[in-house]
Coordinates of C-alpha atoms and ligand atoms in Angstrom, one line a residue:
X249 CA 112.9 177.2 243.0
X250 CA 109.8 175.1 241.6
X251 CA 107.0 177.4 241.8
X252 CA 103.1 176.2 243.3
X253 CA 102.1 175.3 240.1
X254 CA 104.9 173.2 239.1
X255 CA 104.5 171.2 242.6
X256 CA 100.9 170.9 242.1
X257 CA 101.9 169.8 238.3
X258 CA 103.9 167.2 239.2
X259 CA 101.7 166.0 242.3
X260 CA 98.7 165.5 239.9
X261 CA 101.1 163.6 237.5
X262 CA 101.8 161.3 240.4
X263 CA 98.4 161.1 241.8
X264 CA 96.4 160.2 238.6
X265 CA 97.5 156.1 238.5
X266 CA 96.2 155.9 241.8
X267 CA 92.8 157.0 240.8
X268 CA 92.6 155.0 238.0
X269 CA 94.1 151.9 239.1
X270 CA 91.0 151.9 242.3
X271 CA 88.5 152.7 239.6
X272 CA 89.7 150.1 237.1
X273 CA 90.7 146.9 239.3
X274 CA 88.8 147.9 242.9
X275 CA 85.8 149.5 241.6
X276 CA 84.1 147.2 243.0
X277 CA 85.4 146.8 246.3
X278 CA 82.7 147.8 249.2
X279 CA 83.2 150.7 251.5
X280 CA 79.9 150.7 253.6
X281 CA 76.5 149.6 253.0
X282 CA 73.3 152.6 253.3
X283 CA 70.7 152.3 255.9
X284 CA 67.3 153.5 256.0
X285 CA 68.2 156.2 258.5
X286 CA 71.0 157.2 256.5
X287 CA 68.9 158.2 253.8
X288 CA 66.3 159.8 255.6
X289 CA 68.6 161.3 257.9
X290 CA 71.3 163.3 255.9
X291 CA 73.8 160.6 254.4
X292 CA 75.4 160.6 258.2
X293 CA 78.6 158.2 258.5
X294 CA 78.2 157.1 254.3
X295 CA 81.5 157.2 253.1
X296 CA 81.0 158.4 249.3
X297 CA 83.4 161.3 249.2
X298 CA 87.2 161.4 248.4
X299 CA 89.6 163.7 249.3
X300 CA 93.5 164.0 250.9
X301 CA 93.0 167.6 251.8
X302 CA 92.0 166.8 254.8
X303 CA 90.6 164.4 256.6
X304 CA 88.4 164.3 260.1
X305 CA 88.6 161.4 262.7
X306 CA 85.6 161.5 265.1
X307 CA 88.2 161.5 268.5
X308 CA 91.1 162.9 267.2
X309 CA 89.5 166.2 265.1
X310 CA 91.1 167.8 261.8
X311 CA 94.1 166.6 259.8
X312 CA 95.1 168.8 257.9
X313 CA 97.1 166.9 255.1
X314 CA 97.6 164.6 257.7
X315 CA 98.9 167.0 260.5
X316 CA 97.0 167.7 263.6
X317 CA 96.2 171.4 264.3
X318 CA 99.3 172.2 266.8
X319 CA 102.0 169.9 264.2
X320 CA 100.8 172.2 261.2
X321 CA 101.1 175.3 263.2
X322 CA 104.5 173.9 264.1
X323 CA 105.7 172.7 260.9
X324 CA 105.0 175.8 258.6
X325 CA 107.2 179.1 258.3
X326 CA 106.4 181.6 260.6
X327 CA 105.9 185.2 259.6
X328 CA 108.3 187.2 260.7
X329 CA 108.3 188.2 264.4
X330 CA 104.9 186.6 264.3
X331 CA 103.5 183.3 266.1
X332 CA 101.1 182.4 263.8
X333 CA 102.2 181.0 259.7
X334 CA 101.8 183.1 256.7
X335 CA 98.2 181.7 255.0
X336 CA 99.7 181.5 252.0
X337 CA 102.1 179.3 252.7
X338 CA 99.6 177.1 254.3
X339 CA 97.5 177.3 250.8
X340 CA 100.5 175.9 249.0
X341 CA 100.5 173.5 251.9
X342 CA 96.7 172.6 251.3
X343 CA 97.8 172.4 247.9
X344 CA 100.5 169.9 247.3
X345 CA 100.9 168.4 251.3
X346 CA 104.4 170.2 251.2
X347 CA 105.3 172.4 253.6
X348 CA 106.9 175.3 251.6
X349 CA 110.2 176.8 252.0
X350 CA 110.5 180.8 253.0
X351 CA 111.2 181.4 249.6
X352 CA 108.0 179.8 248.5
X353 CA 105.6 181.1 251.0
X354 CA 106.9 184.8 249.5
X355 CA 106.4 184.4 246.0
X356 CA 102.9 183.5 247.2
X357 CA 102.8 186.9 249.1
X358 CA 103.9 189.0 246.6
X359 CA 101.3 186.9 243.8
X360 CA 98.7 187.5 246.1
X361 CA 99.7 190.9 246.9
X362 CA 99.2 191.4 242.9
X363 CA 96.1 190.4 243.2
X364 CA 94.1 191.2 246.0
X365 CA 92.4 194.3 244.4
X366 CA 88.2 194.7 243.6
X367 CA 87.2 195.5 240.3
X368 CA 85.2 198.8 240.7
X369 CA 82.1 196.8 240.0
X370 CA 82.3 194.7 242.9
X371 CA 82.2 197.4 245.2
X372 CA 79.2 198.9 242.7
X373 CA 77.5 195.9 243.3
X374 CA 77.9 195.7 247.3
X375 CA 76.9 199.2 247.3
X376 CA 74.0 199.0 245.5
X377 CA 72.8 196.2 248.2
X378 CA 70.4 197.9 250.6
X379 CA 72.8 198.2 254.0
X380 CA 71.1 196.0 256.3
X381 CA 71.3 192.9 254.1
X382 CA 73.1 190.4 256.2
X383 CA 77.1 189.7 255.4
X384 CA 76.8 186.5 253.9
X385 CA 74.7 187.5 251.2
X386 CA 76.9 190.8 250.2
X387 CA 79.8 188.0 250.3
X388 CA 78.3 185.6 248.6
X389 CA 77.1 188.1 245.7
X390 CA 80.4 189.6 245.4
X391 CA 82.1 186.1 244.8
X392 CA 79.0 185.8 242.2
X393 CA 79.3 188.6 240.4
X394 CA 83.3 188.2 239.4
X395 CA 82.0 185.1 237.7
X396 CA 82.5 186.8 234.3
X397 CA 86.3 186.8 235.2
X398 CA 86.5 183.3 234.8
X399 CA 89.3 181.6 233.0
X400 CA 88.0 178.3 232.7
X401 CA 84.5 179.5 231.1
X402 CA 86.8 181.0 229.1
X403 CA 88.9 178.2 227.9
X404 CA 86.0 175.6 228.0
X405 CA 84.0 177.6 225.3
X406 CA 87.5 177.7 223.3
X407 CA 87.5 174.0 223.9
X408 CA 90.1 172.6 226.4
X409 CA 91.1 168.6 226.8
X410 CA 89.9 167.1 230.2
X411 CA 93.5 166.6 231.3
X412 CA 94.5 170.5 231.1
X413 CA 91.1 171.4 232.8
X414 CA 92.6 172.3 237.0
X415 CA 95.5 174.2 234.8
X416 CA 92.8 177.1 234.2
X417 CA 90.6 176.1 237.8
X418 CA 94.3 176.8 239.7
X419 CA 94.3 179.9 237.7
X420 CA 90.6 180.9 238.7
X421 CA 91.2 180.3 242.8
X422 CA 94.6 182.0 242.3
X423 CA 93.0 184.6 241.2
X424 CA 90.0 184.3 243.6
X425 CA 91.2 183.7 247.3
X426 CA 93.6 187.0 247.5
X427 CA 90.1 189.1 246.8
X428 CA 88.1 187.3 249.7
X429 CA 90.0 188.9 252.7
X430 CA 89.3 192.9 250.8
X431 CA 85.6 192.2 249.7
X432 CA 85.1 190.8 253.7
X433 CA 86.9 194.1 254.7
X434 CA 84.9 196.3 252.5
X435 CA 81.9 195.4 253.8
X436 CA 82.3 195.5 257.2
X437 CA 84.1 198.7 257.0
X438 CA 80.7 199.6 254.4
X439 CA 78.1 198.1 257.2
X440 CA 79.7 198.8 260.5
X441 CA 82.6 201.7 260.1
X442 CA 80.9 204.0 258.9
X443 CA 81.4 203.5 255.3
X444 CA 85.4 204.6 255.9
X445 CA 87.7 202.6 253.8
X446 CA 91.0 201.9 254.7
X447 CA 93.4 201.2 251.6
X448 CA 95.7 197.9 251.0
X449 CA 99.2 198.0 252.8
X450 CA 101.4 196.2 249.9
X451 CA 103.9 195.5 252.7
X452 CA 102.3 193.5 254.3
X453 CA 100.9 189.8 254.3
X454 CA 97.1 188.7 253.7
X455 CA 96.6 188.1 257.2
X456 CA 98.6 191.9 257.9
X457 CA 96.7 193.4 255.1
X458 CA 92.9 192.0 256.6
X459 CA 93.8 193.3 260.0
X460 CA 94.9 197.1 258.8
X461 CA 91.7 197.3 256.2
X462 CA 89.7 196.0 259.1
X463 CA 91.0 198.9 261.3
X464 CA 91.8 196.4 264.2
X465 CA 95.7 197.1 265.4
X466 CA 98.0 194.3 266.1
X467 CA 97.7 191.5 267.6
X468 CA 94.6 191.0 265.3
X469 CA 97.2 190.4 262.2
X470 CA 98.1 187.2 264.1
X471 CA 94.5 186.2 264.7
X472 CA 93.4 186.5 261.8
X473 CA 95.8 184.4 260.4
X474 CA 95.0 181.5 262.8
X475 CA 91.4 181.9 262.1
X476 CA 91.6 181.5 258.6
X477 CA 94.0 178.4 259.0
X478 CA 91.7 177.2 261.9
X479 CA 88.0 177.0 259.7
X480 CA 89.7 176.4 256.1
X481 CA 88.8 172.9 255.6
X482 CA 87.0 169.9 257.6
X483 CA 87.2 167.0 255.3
X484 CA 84.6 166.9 252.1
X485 CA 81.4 166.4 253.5
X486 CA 80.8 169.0 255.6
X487 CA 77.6 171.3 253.6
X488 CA 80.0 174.3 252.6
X489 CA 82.4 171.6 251.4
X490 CA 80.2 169.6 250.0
X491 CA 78.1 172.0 248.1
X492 CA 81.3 174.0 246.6
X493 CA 82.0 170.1 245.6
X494 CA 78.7 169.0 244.0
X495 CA 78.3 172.6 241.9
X496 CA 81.5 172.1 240.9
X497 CA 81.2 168.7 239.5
X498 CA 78.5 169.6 237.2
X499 CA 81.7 172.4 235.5
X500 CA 80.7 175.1 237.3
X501 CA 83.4 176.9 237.5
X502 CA 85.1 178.3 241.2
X503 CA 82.9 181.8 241.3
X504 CA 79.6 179.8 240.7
X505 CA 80.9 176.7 243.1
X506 CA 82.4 178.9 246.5
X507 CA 79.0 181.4 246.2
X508 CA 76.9 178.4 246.5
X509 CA 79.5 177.1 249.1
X510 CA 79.5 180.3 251.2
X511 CA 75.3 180.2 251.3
X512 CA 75.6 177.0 252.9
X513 CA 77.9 177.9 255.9
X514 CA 75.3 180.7 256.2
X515 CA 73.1 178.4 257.8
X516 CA 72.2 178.3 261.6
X517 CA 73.4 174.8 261.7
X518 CA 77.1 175.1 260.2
X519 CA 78.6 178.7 260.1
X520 CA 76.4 180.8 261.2
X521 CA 76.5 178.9 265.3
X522 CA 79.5 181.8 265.7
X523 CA 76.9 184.2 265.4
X524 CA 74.3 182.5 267.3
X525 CA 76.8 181.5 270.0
X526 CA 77.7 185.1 270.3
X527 CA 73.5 185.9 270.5
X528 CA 72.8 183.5 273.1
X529 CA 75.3 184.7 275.6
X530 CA 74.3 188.4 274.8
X531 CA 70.8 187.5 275.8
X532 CA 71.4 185.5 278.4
X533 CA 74.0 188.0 279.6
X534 CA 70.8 190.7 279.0
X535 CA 68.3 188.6 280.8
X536 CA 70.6 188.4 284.4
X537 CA 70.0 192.3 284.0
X538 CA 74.1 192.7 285.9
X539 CA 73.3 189.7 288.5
X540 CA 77.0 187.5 288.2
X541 CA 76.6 184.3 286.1
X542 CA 76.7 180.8 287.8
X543 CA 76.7 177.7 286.8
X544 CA 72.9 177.5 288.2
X545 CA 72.0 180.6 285.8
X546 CA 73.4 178.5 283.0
X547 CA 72.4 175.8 283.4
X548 CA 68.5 177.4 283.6
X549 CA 69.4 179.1 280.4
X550 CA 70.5 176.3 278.6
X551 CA 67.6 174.0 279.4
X552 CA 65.4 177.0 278.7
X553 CA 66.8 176.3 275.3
X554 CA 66.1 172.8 275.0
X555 CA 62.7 173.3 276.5
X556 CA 61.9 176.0 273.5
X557 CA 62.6 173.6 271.0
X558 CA 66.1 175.1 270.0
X559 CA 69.2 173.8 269.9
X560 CA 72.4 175.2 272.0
X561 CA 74.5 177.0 269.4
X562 CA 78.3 175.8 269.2
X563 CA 77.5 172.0 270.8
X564 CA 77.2 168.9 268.9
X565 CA 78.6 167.3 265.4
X566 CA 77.8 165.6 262.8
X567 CA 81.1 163.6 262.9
X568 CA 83.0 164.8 266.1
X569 CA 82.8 162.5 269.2
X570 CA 84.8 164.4 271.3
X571 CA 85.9 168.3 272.0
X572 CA 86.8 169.7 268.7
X573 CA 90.3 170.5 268.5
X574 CA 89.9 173.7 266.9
X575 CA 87.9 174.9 269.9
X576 CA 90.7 174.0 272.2
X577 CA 93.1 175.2 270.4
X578 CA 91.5 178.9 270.4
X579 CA 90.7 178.1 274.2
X580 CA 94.4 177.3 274.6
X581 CA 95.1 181.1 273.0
X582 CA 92.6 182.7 275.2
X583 CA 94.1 181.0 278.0
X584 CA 97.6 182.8 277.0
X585 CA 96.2 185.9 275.8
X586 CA 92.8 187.1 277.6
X587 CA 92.8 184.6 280.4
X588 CA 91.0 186.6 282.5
X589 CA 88.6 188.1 280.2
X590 CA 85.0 188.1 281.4
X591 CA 83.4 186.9 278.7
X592 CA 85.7 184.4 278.0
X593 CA 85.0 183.3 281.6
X594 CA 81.7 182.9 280.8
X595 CA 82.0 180.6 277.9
X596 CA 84.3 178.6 279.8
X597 CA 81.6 178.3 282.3
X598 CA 79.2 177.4 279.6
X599 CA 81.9 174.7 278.5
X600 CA 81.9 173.4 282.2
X601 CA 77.9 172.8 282.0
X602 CA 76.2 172.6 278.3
X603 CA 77.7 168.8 278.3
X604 CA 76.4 167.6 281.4
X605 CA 72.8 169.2 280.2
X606 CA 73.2 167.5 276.6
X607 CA 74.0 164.2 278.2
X608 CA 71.1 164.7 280.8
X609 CA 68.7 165.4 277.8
X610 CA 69.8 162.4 276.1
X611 CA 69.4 163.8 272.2
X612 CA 72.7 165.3 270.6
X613 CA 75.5 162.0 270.0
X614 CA 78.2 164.6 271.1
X615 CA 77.3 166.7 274.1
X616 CA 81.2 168.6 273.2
X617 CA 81.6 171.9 271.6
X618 CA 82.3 172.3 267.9
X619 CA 84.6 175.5 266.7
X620 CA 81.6 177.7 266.6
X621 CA 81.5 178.1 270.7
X622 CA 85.2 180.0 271.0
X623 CA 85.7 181.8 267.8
X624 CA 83.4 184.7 269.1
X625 CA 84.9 185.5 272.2
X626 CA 88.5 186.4 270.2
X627 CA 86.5 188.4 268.1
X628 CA 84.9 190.4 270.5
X629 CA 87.7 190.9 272.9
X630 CA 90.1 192.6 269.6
X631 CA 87.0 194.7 269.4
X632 CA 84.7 193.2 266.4
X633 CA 81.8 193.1 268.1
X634 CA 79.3 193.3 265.1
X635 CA 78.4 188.9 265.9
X636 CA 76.3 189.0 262.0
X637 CA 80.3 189.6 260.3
X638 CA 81.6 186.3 262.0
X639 CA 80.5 183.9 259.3
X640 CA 82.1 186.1 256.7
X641 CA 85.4 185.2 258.6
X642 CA 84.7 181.7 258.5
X643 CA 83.9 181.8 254.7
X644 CA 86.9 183.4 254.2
X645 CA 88.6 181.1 256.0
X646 CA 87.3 178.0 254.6
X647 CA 87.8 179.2 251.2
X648 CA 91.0 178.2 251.4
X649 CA 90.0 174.5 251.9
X650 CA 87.3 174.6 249.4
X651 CA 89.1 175.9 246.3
X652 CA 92.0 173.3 247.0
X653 CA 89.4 170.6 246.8
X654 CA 88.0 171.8 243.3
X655 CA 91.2 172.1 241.9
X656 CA 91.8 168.5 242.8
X657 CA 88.9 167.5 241.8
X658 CA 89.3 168.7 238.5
X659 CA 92.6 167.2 238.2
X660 CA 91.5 163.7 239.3
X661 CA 88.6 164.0 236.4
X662 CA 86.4 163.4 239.4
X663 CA 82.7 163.6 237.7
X664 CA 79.1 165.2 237.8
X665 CA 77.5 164.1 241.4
X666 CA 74.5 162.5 241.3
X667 CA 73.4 159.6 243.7
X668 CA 70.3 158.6 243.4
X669 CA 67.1 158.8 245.4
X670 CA 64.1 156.7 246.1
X671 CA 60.5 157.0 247.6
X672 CA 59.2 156.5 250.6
X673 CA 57.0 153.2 249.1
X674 CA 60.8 151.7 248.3
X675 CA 61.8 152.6 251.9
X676 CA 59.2 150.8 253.1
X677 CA 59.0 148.0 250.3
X678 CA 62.8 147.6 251.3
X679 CA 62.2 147.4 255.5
X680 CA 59.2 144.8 254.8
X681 CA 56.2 147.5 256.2
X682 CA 52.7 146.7 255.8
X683 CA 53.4 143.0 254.0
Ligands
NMX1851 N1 71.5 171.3 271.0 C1 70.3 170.7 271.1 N2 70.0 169.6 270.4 C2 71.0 169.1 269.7 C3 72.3 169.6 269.6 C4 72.5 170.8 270.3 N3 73.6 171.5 270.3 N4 73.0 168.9 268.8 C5 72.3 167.8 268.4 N5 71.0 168.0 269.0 C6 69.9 167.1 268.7 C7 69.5 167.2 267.2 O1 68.8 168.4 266.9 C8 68.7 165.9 267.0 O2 67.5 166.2 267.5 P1 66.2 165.4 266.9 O3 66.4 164.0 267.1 O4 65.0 166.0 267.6 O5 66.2 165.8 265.4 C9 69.5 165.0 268.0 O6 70.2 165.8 268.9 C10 70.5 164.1 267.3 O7 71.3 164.9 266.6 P2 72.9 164.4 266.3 O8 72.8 163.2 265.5 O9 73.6 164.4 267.6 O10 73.4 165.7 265.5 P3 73.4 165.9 263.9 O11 74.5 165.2 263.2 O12 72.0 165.7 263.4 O13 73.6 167.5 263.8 C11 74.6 169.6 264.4 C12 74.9 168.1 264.0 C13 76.0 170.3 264.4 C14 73.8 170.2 263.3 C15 73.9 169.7 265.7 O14 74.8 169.1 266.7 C16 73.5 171.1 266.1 O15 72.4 171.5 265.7 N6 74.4 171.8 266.9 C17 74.1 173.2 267.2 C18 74.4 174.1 266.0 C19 75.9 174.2 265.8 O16 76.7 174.4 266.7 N7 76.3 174.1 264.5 C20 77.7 174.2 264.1 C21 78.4 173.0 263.7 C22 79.9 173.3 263.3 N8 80.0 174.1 262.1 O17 80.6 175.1 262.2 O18 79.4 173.8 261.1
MLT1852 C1 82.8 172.4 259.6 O1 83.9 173.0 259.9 O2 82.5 172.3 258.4 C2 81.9 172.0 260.6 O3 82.5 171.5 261.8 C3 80.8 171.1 260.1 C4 81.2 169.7 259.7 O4 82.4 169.3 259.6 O5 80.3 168.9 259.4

């Protein structure tokens, strides 16, 4: 049996003439030209960015190494008695684009298994954070501080060749992702349980494992396992993506690069709209004071919204053009799972109306939810309630995409980002204003 490494080995060996035959005979062959309002307004549509990990078509939603959502769930090994794949055997997936065989997908477990134990001063340094510091930061700071486990600091200073350098960055997000699921357990058991810890099963997968330290019974195992699959990656240039991309480039190695990648999600704009999805209802849900929701109500609430200035949490993308498919497919679980669960009722009611208010108010290019408005609801109904936690989920989740990207990226010898900026004079030198 070839092990991940090997795979990946001999995918890279494969992949590198590719690279360099587009950089040395179609370098300079033209993929789009830059307008003024894509440089004033966040780089939308400019297609700079390369990756096969994933990739994201504005109708059709995620790929996944060029398999839809339901086709990967389909096409990878099951755990056990289970519905939902093993994540590690969609990370080799991610990986290499092969989907692994039952032996693979094990040694995987048990590797991970291996590793998925804190150093004590990780938990020193969580606990030295005062308790009401939001998730994301604890997260992100624990990521931080293992920096000084890295091996390819460690082999850079001992000098390394450029070809070898995603041999030690494979071995750093090896080492990495199996701690992500017990630091995001540790906390919330730290902030929300009480401070009662509940120690790692070795019998039982990553997804298992997260569920029991979380102290949520089964079915959450399952869930947790699509979750992570669901958020793990969204094509490069999404601003978690992107940002574990661009600190990465510069050498950074995976610590530095997924810290600064997890503070971007934490923003109210990309990861953190499960928490303020979550929010909204609760206060709108406050605010009828017990009366029934209508469509009426919601509608009033949502234009309320508008009318503040804000924007409605878990609606819109920056790519999307249509409903994104990870929000149906976590509708299409509650439909099978809580189907008549009130608060999933509501957010299906809110699906049947924020569009129609979007459209009328003209703004947002897609009036269609984005992943952030269903995620919450499957939360809440296995009982995490605690709507500041949900990003963690998501960062642990899209970790998984993330580190695959780096590690590519280091093997392709992709290098330092830096595109370049102008003024505002040359903006309007270029449009012709004030000649
Ligand atoms: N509610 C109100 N206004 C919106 C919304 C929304 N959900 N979506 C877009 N708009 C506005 C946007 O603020 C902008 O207004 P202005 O011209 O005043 O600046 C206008 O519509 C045009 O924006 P778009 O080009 O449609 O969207 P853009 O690509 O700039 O932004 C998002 C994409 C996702 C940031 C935006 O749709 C949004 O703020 N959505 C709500 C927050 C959210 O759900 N984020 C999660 C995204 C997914 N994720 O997990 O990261
Ligand atoms: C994501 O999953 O990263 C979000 O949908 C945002 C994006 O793709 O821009």
């Amino acid at each position: 049996m070839t092990t991940l490494k090997e795979t990946l080995a001999q995918k890279i060996d494969e992949h590198r003439p590719r690279t360099v035959k587009l950089l040395k005979e179609h370098g300079d062959t033209k993929l789009c030209d830059v307008t003024i309002s894509q440089a004033i307004g966040g780089a939308r549509g400019v297609r700079c960015l390369v990756t096969d990990v994933s990739y994201l078509d504005p109708f059709e939603g995620i790929r996944f190494r060029g398999k839809t959502i339901p086709e990967t769930f389909e096409a990878l090994p099951s755990v056990p008695g289970q519905e939902f794949p093993a994540v590690e055997g969609f990370w080799y997936f991610l990986m290499t684009g092969d989907i692994p065989t039952e032996a693979q997908v094990a040694e995987i477990v048990e590797e991970w298994k291996a590793k998925r134990g804190l150093p004590q001063y990780v938990i020193d340094v969580l606990r030295a954070m005062p308790r009401d510091t939001h998730p994301m930061t604890m997260f992100s700071s624990a990521i931080l501080a293992m920096q000084r486990e890295s091996q390819f600091v460690k082999r850079y200073n001992e000098g390394m060749s450029k070809m070898v350098y995603w041999e030690p960055m494979f071995e750093d997000v090896s080492n990495l992702m199996p701690k992500l699921p017990t630091i995001a357990a540790y906390i919330y058991r730290m902030k929300y349980k009480e401070d009662v810890h509940i120690p790692d099963d070795q019998s039982l997968d990553m997804g298992g494992n997260f569920a029991h330290m979380m102290g949520i019974p089964v079915p959450y195992d399952d869930v947790a396992r699509m979750y992570f699959i669901l958020h793990s990656d969204h094509e490069s240039g999404n601003a978690s993506a992107h940002t574990t991309h661009l600190v990465a480039s510069t050498l950074s190695d995976a610590y530095y690069s997924l810290s600064a990648g997890i503070n971007a999600l934490a923003g109210p704009l990309h990861g953190l709209a499960n928490q303020e999805v979550l929010s909204w209802t609760m206060k709108f849900m406050e605010k009828l004071g017990g009366q029934e929701p209508t469509e009426e109500l919601i509608k009033g609430a949502l234009w309320d919204t508008l009318k503040s200035g804000q924007v409605i949490p878990g609606y819109g993308h920056a790519v999307l053009r249509k409903t994104d498919p990870r929000y149906a497919s976590q509708r299409e679980f509650c439909l099978k799972n809580l189907p008549d669960y009130p608060l999933f009722k509501l957010i299906s009611m809110i699906y049947q109306v924020a569009p129609g208010v979007l459209q009328e108010q003209g703004k947002a290019k897609n009036p269609w939810p984005n992943v952030d408005a269903q995620s919450g609801v499957i939360q809440w109904y296995y009982g995490l309630t605690d709507w500041d936690f949900y990003t963690v989920l998501f960062g642990v989740g899209r970790a998984l995409g993330v580190l695959t990207n780096i590690t590519w990226d280091r093997a392709l010898g992709y290098p330092l980002e830096r595109p370049k900026s102008l003024t505002t004079a040359m903006l309007e030198e270029a449009a012709g204003v004030n000649k």
